[in-house]
Coordinates of N, CA and C in Angstrom, one line a residue:
M157 N 104.9 109.8 76.3 CA 105.0 108.4 75.8 C 105.2 107.4 77.3
K158 N 106.0 108.4 78.1 CA 106.3 107.7 79.4 C 105.0 107.5 80.3
W159 N 103.9 108.3 80.7 CA 102.7 108.0 80.8 C 102.1 107.2 80.7
Q160 N 102.0 106.9 79.2 CA 101.3 105.9 78.6 C 101.7 104.4 79.3
W161 N 103.3 104.2 79.1 CA 103.6 103.2 79.8 C 103.5 102.8 81.1
T162 N 103.5 104.2 81.6 CA 103.3 103.9 83.1 C 101.8 103.4 83.6
A163 N 100.6 103.9 82.8 CA 99.5 103.9 83.2 C 99.2 102.2 82.5
L164 N 99.5 101.9 81.2 CA 99.4 100.3 81.1 C 99.9 99.5 82.0
I165 N 101.2 99.6 82.8 CA 101.5 98.4 83.6 C 100.9 99.0 84.7
L166 N 100.5 100.3 85.4 CA 99.7 100.3 86.2 C 98.4 99.4 86.2
F167 N 98.0 99.9 85.2 CA 96.3 99.0 85.2 C 96.4 97.5 85.3
S168 N 97.6 97.2 84.4 CA 98.1 95.5 84.4 C 98.5 94.8 85.7
L169 N 98.7 95.6 86.4 CA 99.6 95.3 87.9 C 98.4 95.0 88.9
T170 N 97.1 95.8 88.4 CA 95.9 95.9 89.5 C 94.8 95.4 89.2
L171 N 94.3 95.9 88.2 CA 93.1 95.3 87.3 C 93.0 94.0 86.5
L172 N 94.1 93.7 86.1 CA 94.3 92.2 85.4 C 94.1 91.1 86.3
P173 N 94.9 91.3 87.4 CA 94.7 90.0 88.4 C 93.9 90.0 89.2
A174 N 93.3 91.2 89.7 CA 91.8 91.6 90.2 C 90.8 90.7 89.2
G175 N 90.8 91.1 88.2 CA 89.6 90.6 87.4 C 89.7 89.3 86.9
L176 N 91.0 88.8 86.9 CA 90.7 87.3 86.8 C 90.3 86.3 88.1
A177 N 91.2 87.0 89.0 CA 90.6 86.4 90.2 C 89.2 86.0 90.6
M178 N 88.3 87.2 90.6 CA 87.3 87.4 90.4 C 86.4 86.6 89.6
L179 N 86.7 86.7 88.5 CA 86.0 85.3 87.4 C 86.3 84.1 87.6
A180 N 87.2 83.6 88.3 CA 87.3 82.9 88.6 C 86.8 82.0 89.9
D181 N 86.2 83.1 90.9 CA 85.3 82.8 91.8 C 86.7 82.7 92.9
R182 N 87.7 83.6 92.8 CA 88.7 83.0 94.0 C 88.6 84.8 94.7
V183 N 88.0 84.4 95.5 CA 88.2 85.8 96.3 C 88.3 85.6 98.0
P184 N 89.1 86.3 98.8 CA 88.9 85.8 100.2 C 87.5 85.7 100.9
R185 N 87.4 84.8 101.9 CA 85.9 84.7 102.8 C 85.3 86.2 103.2
R186 N 86.5 86.9 103.7 CA 86.2 88.3 104.3 C 85.2 89.3 103.5
L187 N 86.0 89.1 102.4 CA 85.1 90.0 101.2 C 84.1 89.3 100.1
R188 N 83.7 88.2 100.6 CA 83.0 87.5 99.7 C 81.3 88.2 99.9
A189 N 81.4 88.5 100.8 CA 79.9 89.0 101.4 C 79.9 90.8 100.7
R190 N 80.7 91.3 100.6 CA 80.9 92.5 99.8 C 80.9 92.5 98.7
L191 N 81.1 91.4 98.0 CA 81.5 91.7 96.3 C 80.3 90.6 95.5
V192 N 79.5 90.6 96.3 CA 78.0 89.6 95.7 C 77.9 90.7 94.4
P193 N 77.9 90.0 93.1 CA 77.8 88.4 92.6 C 79.6 88.9 92.4
V194 N 80.2 88.0 92.3 CA 81.9 87.9 92.4 C 82.2 87.9 90.6
R195 N 81.5 86.9 90.3 CA 82.2 86.5 88.6 C 81.5 87.7 87.7
A196 N 80.4 88.5 87.8 CA 80.0 89.7 87.4 C 81.1 90.7 87.4
R197 N 81.2 90.7 88.8 CA 82.3 92.0 89.1 C 83.7 91.8 88.3
G198 N 83.9 90.3 88.5 CA 85.2 90.4 87.6 C 84.9 90.2 86.0
A199 N 84.0 90.0 85.3 CA 83.8 90.4 84.1 C 83.9 92.0 83.9
A200 N 83.4 92.7 84.8 CA 83.3 94.1 84.6 C 84.3 94.7 84.6
F201 N 85.4 94.2 85.6 CA 86.9 94.5 85.8 C 87.5 94.4 84.5
L202 N 87.5 93.3 84.0 CA 88.2 92.9 82.8 C 87.8 93.7 81.3
L203 N 86.4 93.9 81.5 CA 85.9 95.2 80.3 C 86.6 96.4 80.6
I204 N 86.8 96.8 81.6 CA 87.5 98.4 82.1 C 88.8 98.1 82.1
Y205 N 89.5 96.9 82.0 CA 90.9 96.9 82.2 C 91.3 97.1 80.7
A206 N 90.4 96.3 79.7 CA 90.7 96.4 78.6 C 90.6 97.7 77.8
T207 N 90.2 98.8 78.5 CA 90.1 99.9 78.1 C 91.6 100.6 77.6
A208 N 92.3 100.1 78.9 CA 93.9 100.5 78.8 C 94.5 100.1 77.3
P209 N 94.7 99.1 77.6 CA 95.5 98.6 76.1 C 94.6 99.0 74.6
A210 N 93.7 99.2 74.7 CA 93.0 99.8 73.3 C 93.4 101.0 73.2
N211 N 93.2 101.5 74.3 CA 93.5 103.1 74.2 C 95.4 103.5 73.8
V212 N 96.0 102.7 74.7 CA 97.6 102.9 74.6 C 98.4 102.3 73.3
V213 N 97.8 100.7 73.3 CA 98.7 100.6 72.2 C 98.8 100.9 70.9
P214 N 97.4 101.4 70.1 CA 98.0 102.3 69.1 C 98.7 103.2 69.0
R215 N 98.6 104.0 70.0 CA 99.6 105.2 70.5 C 101.0 105.3 70.4
L216 N 101.3 104.1 71.1 CA 102.7 103.4 71.1 C 103.3 102.7 70.0
A217 N 102.6 102.2 69.2 CA 102.8 101.7 68.1 C 103.1 103.0 66.8
G218 N 102.7 104.2 67.4 CA 102.7 105.1 66.4 C 101.9 105.1 65.2
A219 N 100.5 104.5 65.6 CA 99.4 104.2 64.4 C 99.0 105.9 64.1
S220 N 98.2 105.9 62.9 CA 97.7 107.0 62.5 C 96.6 107.4 63.3
P221 N 96.4 108.8 63.2 CA 95.3 109.5 64.0 C 93.8 109.2 63.9
D222 N 93.8 108.3 62.7 CA 92.4 107.7 62.4 C 92.6 106.1 63.5
T223 N 93.5 105.7 63.1 CA 93.3 104.3 64.1 C 93.2 104.7 65.3
T224 N 93.9 105.2 65.9 CA 93.9 105.9 67.2 C 92.4 106.1 67.7
L225 N 92.4 106.7 66.9 CA 90.7 107.4 67.6 C 89.7 106.2 67.3
A226 N 89.9 105.1 66.8 CA 88.8 104.2 66.6 C 89.1 103.4 67.9
F227 N 90.4 103.2 68.1 CA 90.7 102.2 68.9 C 90.2 102.8 70.3
T228 N 90.4 104.0 70.6 CA 90.2 105.1 71.7 C 88.4 104.8 71.9
A229 N 87.6 105.0 70.6 CA 86.2 104.8 70.8 C 85.8 103.1 71.0
A230 N 86.6 102.5 70.4 CA 86.2 100.9 71.1 C 86.8 101.0 72.7
G231 N 87.8 101.5 73.2 CA 88.2 101.4 74.4 C 87.0 102.0 75.2
G232 N 86.2 103.2 74.7 CA 85.1 103.6 75.5 C 84.0 103.0 75.7
V233 N 83.5 102.1 74.4 CA 82.6 101.2 74.4 C 82.9 100.0 75.2
L234 N 84.1 99.9 75.4 CA 84.4 98.6 76.4 C 84.2 98.9 78.0
A235 N 84.6 99.9 77.9 CA 84.2 100.8 79.8 C 83.2 101.0 79.9
V236 N 81.9 101.5 78.9 CA 80.9 101.1 79.0 C 80.0 99.7 79.4
A237 N 80.7 99.2 78.3 CA 80.2 97.6 78.7 C 80.1 97.4 80.1
G238 N 81.4 97.4 80.8 CA 82.0 96.6 81.9 C 80.9 97.6 83.0
A239 N 80.7 99.1 82.5 CA 79.9 99.6 83.6 C 78.6 98.8 83.9
L240 N 78.0 98.4 82.3 CA 76.5 98.2 82.4 C 76.8 96.7 83.0
V241 N 77.6 95.7 82.8 CA 77.7 94.6 83.4 C 77.7 94.7 85.1
L242 N 78.3 95.6 85.3 CA 78.4 96.0 87.1 C 77.1 96.4 87.4
G243 N 76.7 97.4 86.6 CA 75.3 97.7 87.0 C 74.2 96.7 86.9
V244 N 74.1 96.0 86.0 CA 73.2 94.7 85.8 C 73.2 93.9 86.9
A245 N 74.6 93.6 87.4 CA 74.9 92.3 88.5 C 74.5 93.1 89.6
T246 N 74.9 94.1 90.1 CA 74.0 94.7 91.3 C 72.4 94.9 91.2
W247 N 72.4 95.3 90.3 CA 70.9 95.5 90.1 C 70.0 94.3 90.4
R248 N 70.3 93.2 89.8 CA 69.5 91.7 90.2 C 69.8 91.2 91.3
T249 N 70.9 91.6 92.0 CA 71.1 91.2 93.5 C 70.8 92.1 94.7
G250 N 69.9 93.1 93.9 CA 69.5 94.1 94.9 C 70.5 94.9 96.0
R251 N 71.7 94.9 95.6 CA 72.6 94.8 96.9 C 73.9 96.3 96.1
V252 N 73.7 97.5 96.6 CA 74.6 98.3 95.8 C 75.6 98.3 97.2
S253 N 77.1 98.4 96.8 CA 78.0 98.5 97.6 C 78.9 99.6 97.0

């Protein structure tokens, strides 16, 4: 259980602020050229971040194995959606970073 709390805190401290800043289009000028399109990347970061709470919270709450499995599957769907958003966004611009 200690590792689940650690992972949740780590993802909350790294991906959540970065995703929110990118979604709000607040990126330093020196990184703007590398992160085109910024808002789509922010949405992808938030979708990938949403995987961690969807996977950890039911386990920490002591939910049944079926509920945990359903939330883990939902987290996987969120991660795939984030990867698709990122892929489509970079495909549209023609840039690979």
